[in-house]
PDB file of C-alpha atoms in Angstrom:
ATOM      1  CA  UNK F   1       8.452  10.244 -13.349  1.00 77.00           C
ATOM      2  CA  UNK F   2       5.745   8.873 -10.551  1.00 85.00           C
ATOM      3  CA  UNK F   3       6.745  11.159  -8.609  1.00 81.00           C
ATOM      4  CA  UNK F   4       6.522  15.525  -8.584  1.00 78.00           C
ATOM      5  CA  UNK F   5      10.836  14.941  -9.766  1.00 74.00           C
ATOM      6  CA  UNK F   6      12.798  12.242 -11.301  1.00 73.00           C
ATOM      7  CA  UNK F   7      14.233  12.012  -7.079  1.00 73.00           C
ATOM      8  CA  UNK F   8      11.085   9.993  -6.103  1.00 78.00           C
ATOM      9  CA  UNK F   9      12.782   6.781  -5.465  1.00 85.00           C
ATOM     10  CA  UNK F  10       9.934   4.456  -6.520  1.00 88.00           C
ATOM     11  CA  UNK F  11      10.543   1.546  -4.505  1.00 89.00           C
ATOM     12  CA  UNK F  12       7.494  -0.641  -4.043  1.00 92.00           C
ATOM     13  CA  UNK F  13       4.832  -1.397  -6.068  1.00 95.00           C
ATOM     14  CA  UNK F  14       1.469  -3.292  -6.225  1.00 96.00           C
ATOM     15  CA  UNK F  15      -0.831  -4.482  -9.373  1.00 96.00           C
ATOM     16  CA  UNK F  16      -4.628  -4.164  -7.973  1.00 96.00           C
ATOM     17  CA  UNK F  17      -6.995  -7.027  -9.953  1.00 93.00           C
ATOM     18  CA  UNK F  18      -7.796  -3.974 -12.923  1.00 93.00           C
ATOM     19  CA  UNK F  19      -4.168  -4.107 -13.806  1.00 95.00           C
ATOM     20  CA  UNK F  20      -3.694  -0.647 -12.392  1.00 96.00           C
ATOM     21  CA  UNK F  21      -0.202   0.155 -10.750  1.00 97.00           C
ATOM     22  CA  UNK F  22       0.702   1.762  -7.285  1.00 97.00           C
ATOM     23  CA  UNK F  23       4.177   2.855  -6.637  1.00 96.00           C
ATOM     24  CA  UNK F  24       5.077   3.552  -3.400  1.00 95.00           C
ATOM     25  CA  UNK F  25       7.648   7.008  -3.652  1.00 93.00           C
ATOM     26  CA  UNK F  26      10.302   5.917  -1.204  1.00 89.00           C
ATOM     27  CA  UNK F  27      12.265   9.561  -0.678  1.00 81.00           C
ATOM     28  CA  UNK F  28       8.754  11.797  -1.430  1.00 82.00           C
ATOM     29  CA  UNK F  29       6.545   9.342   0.829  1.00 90.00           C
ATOM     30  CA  UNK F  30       4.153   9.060  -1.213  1.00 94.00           C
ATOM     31  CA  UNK F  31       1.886   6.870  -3.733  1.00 96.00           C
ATOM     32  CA  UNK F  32       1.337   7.375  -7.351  1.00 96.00           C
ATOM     33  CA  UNK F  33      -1.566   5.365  -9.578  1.00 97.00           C
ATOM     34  CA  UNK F  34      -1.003   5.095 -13.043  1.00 96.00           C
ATOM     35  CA  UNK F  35      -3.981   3.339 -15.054  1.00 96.00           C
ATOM     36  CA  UNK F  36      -3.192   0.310 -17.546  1.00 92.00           C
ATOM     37  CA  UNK F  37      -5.421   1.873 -20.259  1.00 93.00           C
ATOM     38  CA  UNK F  38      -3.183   3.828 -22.618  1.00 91.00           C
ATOM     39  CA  UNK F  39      -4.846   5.225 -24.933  1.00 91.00           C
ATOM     40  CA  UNK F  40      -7.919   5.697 -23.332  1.00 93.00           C
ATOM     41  CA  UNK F  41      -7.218   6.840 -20.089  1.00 95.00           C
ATOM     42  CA  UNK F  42      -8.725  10.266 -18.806  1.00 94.00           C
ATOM     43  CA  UNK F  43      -7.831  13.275 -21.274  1.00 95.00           C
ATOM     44  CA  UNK F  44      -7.701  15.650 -18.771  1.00 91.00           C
ATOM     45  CA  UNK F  45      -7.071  18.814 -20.619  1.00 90.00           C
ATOM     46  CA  UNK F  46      -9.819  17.803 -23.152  1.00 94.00           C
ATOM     47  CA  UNK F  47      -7.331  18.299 -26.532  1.00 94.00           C
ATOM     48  CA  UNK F  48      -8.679  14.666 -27.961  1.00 95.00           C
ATOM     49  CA  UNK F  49      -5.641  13.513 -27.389  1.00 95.00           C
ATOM     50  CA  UNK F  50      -4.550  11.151 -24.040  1.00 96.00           C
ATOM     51  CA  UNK F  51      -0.452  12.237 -23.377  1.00 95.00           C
ATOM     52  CA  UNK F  52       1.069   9.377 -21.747  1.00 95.00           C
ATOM     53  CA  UNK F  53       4.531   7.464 -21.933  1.00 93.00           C
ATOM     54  CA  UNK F  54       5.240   5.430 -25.095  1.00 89.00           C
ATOM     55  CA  UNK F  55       8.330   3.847 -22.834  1.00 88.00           C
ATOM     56  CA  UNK F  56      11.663   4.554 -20.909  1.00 87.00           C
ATOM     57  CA  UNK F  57      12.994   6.696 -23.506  1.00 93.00           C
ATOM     58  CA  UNK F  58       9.589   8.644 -23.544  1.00 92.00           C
ATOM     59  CA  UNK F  59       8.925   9.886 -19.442  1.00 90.00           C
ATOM     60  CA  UNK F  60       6.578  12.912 -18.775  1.00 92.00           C
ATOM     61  CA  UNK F  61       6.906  15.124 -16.579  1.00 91.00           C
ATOM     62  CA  UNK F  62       4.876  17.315 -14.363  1.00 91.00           C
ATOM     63  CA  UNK F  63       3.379  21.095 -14.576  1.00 89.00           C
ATOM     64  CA  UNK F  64       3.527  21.999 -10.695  1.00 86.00           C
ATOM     65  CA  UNK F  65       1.936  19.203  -8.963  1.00 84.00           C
ATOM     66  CA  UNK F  66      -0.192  18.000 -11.762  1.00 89.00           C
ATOM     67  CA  UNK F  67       1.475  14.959 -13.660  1.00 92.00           C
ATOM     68  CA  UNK F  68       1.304  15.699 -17.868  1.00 94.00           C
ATOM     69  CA  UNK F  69       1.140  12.053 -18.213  1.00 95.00           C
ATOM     70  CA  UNK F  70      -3.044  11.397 -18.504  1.00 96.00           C
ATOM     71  CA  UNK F  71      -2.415   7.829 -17.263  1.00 96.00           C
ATOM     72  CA  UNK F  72      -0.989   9.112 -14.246  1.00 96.00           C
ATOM     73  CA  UNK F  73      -4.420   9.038 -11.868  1.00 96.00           C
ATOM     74  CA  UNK F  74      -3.609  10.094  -8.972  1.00 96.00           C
ATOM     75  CA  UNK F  75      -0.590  11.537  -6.763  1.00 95.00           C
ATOM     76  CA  UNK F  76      -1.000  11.372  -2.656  1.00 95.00           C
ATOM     77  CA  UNK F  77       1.728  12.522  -0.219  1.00 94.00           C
ATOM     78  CA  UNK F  78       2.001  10.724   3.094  1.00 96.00           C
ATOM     79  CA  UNK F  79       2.406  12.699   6.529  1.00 96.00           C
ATOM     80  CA  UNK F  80       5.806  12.876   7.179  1.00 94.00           C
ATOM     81  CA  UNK F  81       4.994  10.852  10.336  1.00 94.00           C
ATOM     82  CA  UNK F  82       5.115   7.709   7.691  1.00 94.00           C
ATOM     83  CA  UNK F  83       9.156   8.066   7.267  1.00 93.00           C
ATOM     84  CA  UNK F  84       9.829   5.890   3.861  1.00 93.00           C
ATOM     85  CA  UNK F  85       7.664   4.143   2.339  1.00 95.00           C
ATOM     86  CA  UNK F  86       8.477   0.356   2.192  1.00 95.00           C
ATOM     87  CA  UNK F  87       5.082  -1.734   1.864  1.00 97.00           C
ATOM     88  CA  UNK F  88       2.133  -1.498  -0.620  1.00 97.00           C
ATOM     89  CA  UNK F  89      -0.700  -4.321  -1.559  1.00 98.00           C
ATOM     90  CA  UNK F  90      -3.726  -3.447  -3.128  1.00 98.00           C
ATOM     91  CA  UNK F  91      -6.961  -5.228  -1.963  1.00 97.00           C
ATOM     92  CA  UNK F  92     -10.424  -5.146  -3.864  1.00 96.00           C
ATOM     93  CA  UNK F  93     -13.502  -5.984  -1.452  1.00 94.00           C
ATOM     94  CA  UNK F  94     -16.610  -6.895  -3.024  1.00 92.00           C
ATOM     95  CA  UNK F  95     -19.569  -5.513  -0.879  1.00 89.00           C
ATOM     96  CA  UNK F  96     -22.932  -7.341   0.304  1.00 89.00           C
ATOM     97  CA  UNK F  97     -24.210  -5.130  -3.165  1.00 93.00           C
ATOM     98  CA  UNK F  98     -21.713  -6.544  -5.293  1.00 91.00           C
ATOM     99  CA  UNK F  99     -19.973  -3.862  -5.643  1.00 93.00           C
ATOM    100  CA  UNK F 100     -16.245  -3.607  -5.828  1.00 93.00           C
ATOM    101  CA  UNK F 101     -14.066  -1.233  -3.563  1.00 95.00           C
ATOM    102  CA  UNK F 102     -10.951  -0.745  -4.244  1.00 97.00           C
ATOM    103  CA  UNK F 103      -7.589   0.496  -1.436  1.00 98.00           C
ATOM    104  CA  UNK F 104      -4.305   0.559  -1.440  1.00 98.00           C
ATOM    105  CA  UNK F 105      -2.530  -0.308   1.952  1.00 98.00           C
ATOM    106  CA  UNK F 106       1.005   1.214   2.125  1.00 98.00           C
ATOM    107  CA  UNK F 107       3.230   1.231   5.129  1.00 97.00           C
ATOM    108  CA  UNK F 108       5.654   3.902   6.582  1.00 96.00           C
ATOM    109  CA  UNK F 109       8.911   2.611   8.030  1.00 95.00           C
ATOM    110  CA  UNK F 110       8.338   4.609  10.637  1.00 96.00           C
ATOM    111  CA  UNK F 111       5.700   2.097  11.653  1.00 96.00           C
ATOM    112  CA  UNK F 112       2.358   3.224  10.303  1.00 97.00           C
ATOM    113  CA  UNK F 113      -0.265   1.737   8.222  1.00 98.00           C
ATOM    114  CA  UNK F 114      -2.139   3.629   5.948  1.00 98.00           C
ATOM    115  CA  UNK F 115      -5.565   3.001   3.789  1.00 98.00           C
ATOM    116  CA  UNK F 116      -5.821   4.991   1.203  1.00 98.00           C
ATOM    117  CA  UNK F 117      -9.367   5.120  -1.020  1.00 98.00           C
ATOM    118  CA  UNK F 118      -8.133   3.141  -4.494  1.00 97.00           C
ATOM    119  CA  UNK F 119      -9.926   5.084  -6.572  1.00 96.00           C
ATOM    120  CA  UNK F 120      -9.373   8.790  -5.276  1.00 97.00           C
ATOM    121  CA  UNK F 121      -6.216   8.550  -3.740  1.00 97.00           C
ATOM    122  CA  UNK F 122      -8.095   9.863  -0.312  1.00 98.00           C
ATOM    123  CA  UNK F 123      -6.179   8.496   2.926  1.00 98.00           C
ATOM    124  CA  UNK F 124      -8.708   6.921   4.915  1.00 97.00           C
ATOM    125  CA  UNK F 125      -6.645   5.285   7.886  1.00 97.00           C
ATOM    126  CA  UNK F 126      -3.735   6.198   9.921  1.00 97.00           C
ATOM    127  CA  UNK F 127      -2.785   3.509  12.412  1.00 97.00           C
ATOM    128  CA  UNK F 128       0.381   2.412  13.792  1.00 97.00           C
ATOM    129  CA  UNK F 129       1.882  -1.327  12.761  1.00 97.00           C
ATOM    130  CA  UNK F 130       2.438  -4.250  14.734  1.00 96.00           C
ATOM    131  CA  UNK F 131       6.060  -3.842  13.325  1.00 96.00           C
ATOM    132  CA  UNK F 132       8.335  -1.432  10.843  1.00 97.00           C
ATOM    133  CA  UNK F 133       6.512  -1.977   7.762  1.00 97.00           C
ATOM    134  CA  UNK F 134       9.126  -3.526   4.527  1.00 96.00           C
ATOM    135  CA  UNK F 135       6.814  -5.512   2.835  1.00 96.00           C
ATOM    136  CA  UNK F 136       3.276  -6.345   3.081  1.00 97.00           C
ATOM    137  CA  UNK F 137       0.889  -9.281   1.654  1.00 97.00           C
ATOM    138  CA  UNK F 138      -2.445  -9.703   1.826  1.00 96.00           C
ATOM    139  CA  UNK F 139      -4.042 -13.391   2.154  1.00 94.00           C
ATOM    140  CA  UNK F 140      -8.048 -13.980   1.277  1.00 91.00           C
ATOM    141  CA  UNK F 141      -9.264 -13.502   4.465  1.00 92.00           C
ATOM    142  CA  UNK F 142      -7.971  -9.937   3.999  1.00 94.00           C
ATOM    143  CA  UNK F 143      -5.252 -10.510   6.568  1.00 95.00           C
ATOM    144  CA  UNK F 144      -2.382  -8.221   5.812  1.00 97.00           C
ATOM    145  CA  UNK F 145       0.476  -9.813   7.156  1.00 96.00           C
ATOM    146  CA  UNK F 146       3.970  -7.426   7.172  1.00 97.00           C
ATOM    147  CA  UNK F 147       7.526  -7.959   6.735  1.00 96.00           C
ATOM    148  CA  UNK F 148       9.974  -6.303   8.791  1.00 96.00           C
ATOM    149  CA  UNK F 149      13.881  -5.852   8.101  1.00 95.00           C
ATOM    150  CA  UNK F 150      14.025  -4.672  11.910  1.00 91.00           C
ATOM    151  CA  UNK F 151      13.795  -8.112  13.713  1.00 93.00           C
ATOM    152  CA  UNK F 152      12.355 -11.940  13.694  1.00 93.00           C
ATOM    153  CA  UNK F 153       8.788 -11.332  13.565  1.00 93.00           C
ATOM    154  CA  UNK F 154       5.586 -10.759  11.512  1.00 93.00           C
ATOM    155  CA  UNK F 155       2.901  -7.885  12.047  1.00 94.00           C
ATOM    156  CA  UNK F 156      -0.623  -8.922  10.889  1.00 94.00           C
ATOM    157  CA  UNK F 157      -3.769  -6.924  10.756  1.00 96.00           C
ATOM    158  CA  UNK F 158      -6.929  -8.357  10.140  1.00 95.00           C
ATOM    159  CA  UNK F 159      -8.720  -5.560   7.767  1.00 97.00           C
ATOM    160  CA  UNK F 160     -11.930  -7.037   7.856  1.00 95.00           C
ATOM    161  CA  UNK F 161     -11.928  -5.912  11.604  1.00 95.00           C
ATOM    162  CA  UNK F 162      -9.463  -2.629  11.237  1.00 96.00           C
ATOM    163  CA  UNK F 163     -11.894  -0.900   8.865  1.00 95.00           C
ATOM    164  CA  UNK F 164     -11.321   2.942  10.777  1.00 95.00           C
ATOM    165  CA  UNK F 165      -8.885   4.988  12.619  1.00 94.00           C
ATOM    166  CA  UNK F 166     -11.095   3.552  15.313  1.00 95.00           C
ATOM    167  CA  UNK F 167     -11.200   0.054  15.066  1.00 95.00           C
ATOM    168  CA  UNK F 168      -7.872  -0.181  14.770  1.00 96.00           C
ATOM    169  CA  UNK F 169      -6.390   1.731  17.941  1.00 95.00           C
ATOM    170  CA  UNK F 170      -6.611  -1.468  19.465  1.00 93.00           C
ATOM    171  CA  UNK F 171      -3.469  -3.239  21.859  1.00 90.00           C
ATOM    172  CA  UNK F 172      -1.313  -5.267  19.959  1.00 91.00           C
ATOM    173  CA  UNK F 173      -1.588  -9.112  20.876  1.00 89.00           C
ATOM    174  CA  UNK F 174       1.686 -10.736  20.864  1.00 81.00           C
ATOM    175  CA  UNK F 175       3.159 -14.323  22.320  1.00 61.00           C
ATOM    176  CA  UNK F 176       3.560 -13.127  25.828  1.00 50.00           C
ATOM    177  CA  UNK F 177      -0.046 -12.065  26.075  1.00 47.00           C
ATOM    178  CA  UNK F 178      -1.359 -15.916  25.415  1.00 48.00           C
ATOM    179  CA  UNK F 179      -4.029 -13.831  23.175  1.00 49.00           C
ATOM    180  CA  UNK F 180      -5.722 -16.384  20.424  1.00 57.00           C
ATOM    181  CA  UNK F 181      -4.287 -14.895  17.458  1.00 59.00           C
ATOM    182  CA  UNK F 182      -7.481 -15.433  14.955  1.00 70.00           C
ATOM    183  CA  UNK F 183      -9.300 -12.972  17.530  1.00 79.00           C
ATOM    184  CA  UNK F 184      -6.618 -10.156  17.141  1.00 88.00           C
ATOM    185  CA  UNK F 185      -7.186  -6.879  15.107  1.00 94.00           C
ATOM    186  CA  UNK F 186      -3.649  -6.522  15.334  1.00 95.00           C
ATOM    187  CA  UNK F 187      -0.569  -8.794  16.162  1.00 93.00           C
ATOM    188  CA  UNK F 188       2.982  -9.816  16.129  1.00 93.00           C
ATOM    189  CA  UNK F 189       3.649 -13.423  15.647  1.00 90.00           C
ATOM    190  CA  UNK F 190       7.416 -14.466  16.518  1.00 87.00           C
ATOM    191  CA  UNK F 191       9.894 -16.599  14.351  1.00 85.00           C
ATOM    192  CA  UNK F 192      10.412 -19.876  16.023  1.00 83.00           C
ATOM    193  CA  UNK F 193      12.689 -21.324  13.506  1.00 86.00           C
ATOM    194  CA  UNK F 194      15.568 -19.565  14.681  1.00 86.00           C
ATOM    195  CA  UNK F 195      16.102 -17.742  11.708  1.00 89.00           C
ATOM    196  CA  UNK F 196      16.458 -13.900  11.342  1.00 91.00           C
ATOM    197  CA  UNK F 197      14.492 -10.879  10.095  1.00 92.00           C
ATOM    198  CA  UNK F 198      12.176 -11.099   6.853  1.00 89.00           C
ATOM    199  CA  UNK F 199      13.433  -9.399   3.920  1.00 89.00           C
ATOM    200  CA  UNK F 200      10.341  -9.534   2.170  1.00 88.00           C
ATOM    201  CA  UNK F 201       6.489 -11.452   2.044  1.00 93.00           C
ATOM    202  CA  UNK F 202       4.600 -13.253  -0.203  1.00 92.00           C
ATOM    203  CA  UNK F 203       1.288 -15.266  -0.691  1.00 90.00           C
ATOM    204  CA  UNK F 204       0.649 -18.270  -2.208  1.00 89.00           C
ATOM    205  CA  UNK F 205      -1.814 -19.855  -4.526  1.00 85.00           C
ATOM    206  CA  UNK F 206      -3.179 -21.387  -1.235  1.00 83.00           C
TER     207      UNK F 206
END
Protein backbone atom coordinates (compact mmCIF):
# COMPACT_ATOMS: atom_id res chain seq x y z
CA UNK A 1 0.00 0.00 0.00
CA UNK A 2 1.07 3.97 -0.34
CA UNK A 3 0.05 4.40 2.62
CA UNK A 4 1.34 3.06 6.57
CA UNK A 5 -2.25 0.40 5.95
CA UNK A 6 -4.14 -0.83 3.04
CA UNK A 7 -7.01 2.17 4.69
CA UNK A 8 -5.05 5.02 2.97
CA UNK A 9 -7.61 5.90 0.47
CA UNK A 10 -5.26 7.02 -2.33
CA UNK A 11 -7.26 9.42 -4.09
CA UNK A 12 -5.24 11.85 -6.16
CA UNK A 13 -2.31 11.56 -7.92
CA UNK A 14 0.29 13.51 -10.00
CA UNK A 15 3.19 12.27 -12.58
CA UNK A 16 6.17 14.97 -12.06
CA UNK A 17 8.29 15.29 -15.68
CA UNK A 18 10.85 12.12 -14.20
CA UNK A 19 7.88 9.86 -14.35
CA UNK A 20 7.82 9.69 -10.59
CA UNK A 21 4.29 9.29 -8.87
CA UNK A 22 2.63 11.26 -5.92
CA UNK A 23 -0.45 9.94 -4.35
CA UNK A 24 -2.25 12.03 -2.31
CA UNK A 25 -3.60 9.55 0.96
CA UNK A 26 -7.14 10.83 1.21
CA UNK A 27 -8.18 9.20 4.91
CA UNK A 28 -4.19 9.34 6.31
CA UNK A 29 -3.64 13.00 4.81
CA UNK A 30 -0.83 12.42 3.50
CA UNK A 31 1.57 12.02 0.28
CA UNK A 32 3.50 9.05 -0.79
CA UNK A 33 6.40 9.11 -3.79
CA UNK A 34 7.08 6.06 -5.40
CA UNK A 35 10.04 6.25 -8.08
CA UNK A 36 9.47 4.83 -11.78
CA UNK A 37 12.85 3.00 -11.67
CA UNK A 38 12.18 -0.60 -10.66
CA UNK A 39 14.86 -2.29 -10.49
CA UNK A 40 17.16 0.22 -9.68
CA UNK A 41 15.65 2.25 -7.26
CA UNK A 42 17.40 2.83 -3.76
CA UNK A 43 18.25 -0.63 -1.95
CA UNK A 44 17.82 0.61 1.24
CA UNK A 45 18.72 -2.27 3.41
CA UNK A 46 21.85 -2.86 1.21
CA UNK A 47 20.96 -6.93 0.50
CA UNK A 48 21.78 -6.33 -3.50
CA UNK A 49 18.55 -6.78 -4.04
CA UNK A 50 15.77 -3.65 -4.72
CA UNK A 51 12.12 -5.23 -3.09
CA UNK A 52 9.45 -3.56 -4.89
CA UNK A 53 5.92 -4.57 -6.39
CA UNK A 54 5.92 -6.84 -9.47
CA UNK A 55 1.93 -5.75 -9.70
CA UNK A 56 -1.58 -5.81 -7.97
CA UNK A 57 -1.30 -9.28 -6.97
CA UNK A 58 2.26 -8.50 -5.52
CA UNK A 59 1.69 -5.19 -2.78
CA UNK A 60 4.32 -4.63 0.03
CA UNK A 61 3.78 -3.67 2.97
CA UNK A 62 5.36 -1.67 5.68
CA UNK A 63 7.73 -2.47 8.90
CA UNK A 64 6.42 0.41 11.32
CA UNK A 65 6.52 3.48 9.34
CA UNK A 66 9.14 2.46 6.92
CA UNK A 67 7.56 1.17 3.53
CA UNK A 68 9.42 -2.53 2.46
CA UNK A 69 8.78 -1.53 -1.00
CA UNK A 70 12.48 0.25 -2.09
CA UNK A 71 10.56 2.22 -4.77
CA UNK A 72 8.52 3.70 -2.24
CA UNK A 73 10.72 7.20 -1.65
CA UNK A 74 9.21 8.92 0.57
CA UNK A 75 6.06 8.98 3.06
CA UNK A 76 4.90 12.66 4.55
CA UNK A 77 1.86 13.14 6.84
CA UNK A 78 -0.03 16.40 6.58
CA UNK A 79 -1.14 18.44 9.82
CA UNK A 80 -4.38 17.46 10.55
CA UNK A 81 -5.31 21.13 9.93
CA UNK A 82 -5.25 19.91 6.01
CA UNK A 83 -8.63 17.70 6.52
CA UNK A 84 -8.55 15.28 3.21
CA UNK A 85 -6.50 15.53 0.81
CA UNK A 86 -8.13 16.32 -2.62
CA UNK A 87 -5.49 18.21 -4.95
CA UNK A 88 -1.88 17.32 -6.02
CA UNK A 89 0.29 18.70 -9.22
CA UNK A 90 3.79 18.40 -9.34
CA UNK A 91 5.83 21.37 -10.77
CA UNK A 92 9.64 21.24 -11.79
CA UNK A 93 11.32 24.87 -11.84
CA UNK A 94 14.45 25.20 -13.59
CA UNK A 95 16.68 27.81 -11.72
CA UNK A 96 18.81 30.86 -13.20
CA UNK A 97 21.77 27.77 -12.73
CA UNK A 98 19.94 25.38 -14.66
CA UNK A 99 19.18 23.44 -12.21
CA UNK A 100 15.97 21.59 -11.72
CA UNK A 101 13.79 21.75 -8.44
CA UNK A 102 11.36 19.67 -8.00
CA UNK A 103 7.64 20.16 -5.42
CA UNK A 104 4.71 18.72 -5.07
CA UNK A 105 1.67 21.09 -4.31
CA UNK A 106 -1.18 19.20 -2.54
CA UNK A 107 -4.26 20.75 -1.09
CA UNK A 108 -6.29 20.03 2.14
CA UNK A 109 -10.06 20.27 1.86
CA UNK A 110 -9.99 22.03 4.69
CA UNK A 111 -8.62 24.86 2.58
CA UNK A 112 -4.85 24.79 2.76
CA UNK A 113 -2.11 24.68 0.32
CA UNK A 114 0.87 22.95 0.94
CA UNK A 115 4.57 22.83 -0.82
CA UNK A 116 6.23 20.11 -0.10
CA UNK A 117 10.25 19.73 -1.21
CA UNK A 118 9.90 16.95 -4.32
CA UNK A 119 12.75 15.33 -3.56
CA UNK A 120 12.72 14.94 0.38
CA UNK A 121 9.27 14.94 1.08
CA UNK A 122 10.05 18.19 3.50
CA UNK A 123 6.81 20.53 3.76
CA UNK A 124 7.97 23.81 2.91
CA UNK A 125 4.63 25.96 2.83
CA UNK A 126 1.51 26.11 4.75
CA UNK A 127 -0.92 28.68 3.42
CA UNK A 128 -4.54 28.84 3.27
CA UNK A 129 -6.45 28.58 -0.41
CA UNK A 130 -8.40 30.97 -2.21
CA UNK A 131 -11.04 28.09 -2.09
CA UNK A 132 -11.58 24.23 -0.71
CA UNK A 133 -8.97 22.61 -2.63
CA UNK A 134 -10.53 19.30 -5.13
CA UNK A 135 -8.35 19.54 -7.83
CA UNK A 136 -5.47 21.55 -8.81
CA UNK A 137 -3.55 22.37 -12.27
CA UNK A 138 -0.72 24.09 -12.88
CA UNK A 139 -0.34 26.29 -16.24
CA UNK A 140 3.43 27.48 -17.49
CA UNK A 141 3.49 30.52 -15.86
CA UNK A 142 3.39 28.37 -12.70
CA UNK A 143 -0.12 29.55 -11.93
CA UNK A 144 -1.85 26.91 -9.90
CA UNK A 145 -5.30 27.33 -10.54
CA UNK A 146 -7.84 25.04 -8.05
CA UNK A 147 -11.01 23.32 -8.39
CA UNK A 148 -13.53 23.43 -5.83
CA UNK A 149 -16.68 21.02 -5.35
CA UNK A 150 -17.89 23.75 -2.71
CA UNK A 151 -19.20 26.51 -5.12
CA UNK A 152 -18.86 28.40 -8.73
CA UNK A 153 -15.46 29.63 -8.55
CA UNK A 154 -11.70 29.10 -9.16
CA UNK A 155 -8.76 29.74 -6.57
CA UNK A 156 -5.44 30.64 -8.30
CA UNK A 157 -2.06 31.21 -6.82
CA UNK A 158 0.64 32.54 -8.66
CA UNK A 159 3.80 30.39 -7.25
CA UNK A 160 6.28 32.34 -8.85
CA UNK A 161 5.21 35.10 -6.29
CA UNK A 162 3.96 32.63 -3.24
CA UNK A 163 7.43 31.12 -2.86
CA UNK A 164 7.19 31.18 1.46
CA UNK A 165 4.85 30.99 4.30
CA UNK A 166 5.50 34.68 3.89
CA UNK A 167 4.81 35.69 0.61
CA UNK A 168 1.87 34.09 0.57
CA UNK A 169 -0.13 35.47 3.74
CA UNK A 170 -1.29 37.91 1.44
CA UNK A 171 -5.42 39.15 1.09
CA UNK A 172 -7.18 37.31 -1.33
CA UNK A 173 -8.23 39.48 -4.47
CA UNK A 174 -11.58 38.61 -5.66
CA UNK A 175 -14.33 40.39 -8.19
CA UNK A 176 -15.65 42.76 -5.63
CA UNK A 177 -12.24 44.16 -4.89
CA UNK A 178 -11.79 45.47 -8.78
CA UNK A 179 -8.06 44.04 -8.04
CA UNK A 180 -6.19 43.32 -11.63
CA UNK A 181 -6.03 39.72 -11.37
CA UNK A 182 -2.39 39.18 -13.17
CA UNK A 183 -1.07 41.30 -10.04
CA UNK A 184 -2.63 38.87 -7.40
CA UNK A 185 -0.56 36.32 -5.31
CA UNK A 186 -3.73 34.86 -4.58
CA UNK A 187 -7.36 34.99 -6.02
CA UNK A 188 -10.79 33.77 -6.65
CA UNK A 189 -12.13 34.29 -10.06
CA UNK A 190 -16.09 33.74 -10.31
CA UNK A 191 -18.06 31.57 -12.91
CA UNK A 192 -19.96 33.85 -15.16
CA UNK A 193 -21.46 31.24 -17.30
CA UNK A 194 -24.02 30.40 -14.96
CA UNK A 195 -22.97 27.06 -14.47
CA UNK A 196 -22.19 25.32 -11.10
CA UNK A 197 -19.21 24.11 -9.05
CA UNK A 198 -16.02 22.47 -10.78
CA UNK A 199 -15.66 18.90 -10.32
CA UNK A 200 -12.28 18.81 -11.44
CA UNK A 201 -9.26 21.01 -13.58
CA UNK A 202 -7.21 20.54 -16.30
CA UNK A 203 -4.57 22.24 -18.63
CA UNK A 204 -4.20 22.25 -22.03
CA UNK A 205 -1.55 21.90 -24.64
CA UNK A 206 -1.90 25.76 -24.81
Amino acid sequence: PVGLSSAGDPSRTSVNLFSDVYAGNRAHGSVTKISVLGDACPDRNGDGVVTTSTGWTDIKGWTGDVPDDECILWYTKLPPQAGLVRAMAAQEVTGLDGAVSSYIWVGGWNGWVYKLDGNTGEILLATASPVAPYGFALDKSGNLWIATVAEAVLGRVDTTRCVDEASCDVEICNESMKADGDACVKQRVDRTDGGGAFYGITVDYK
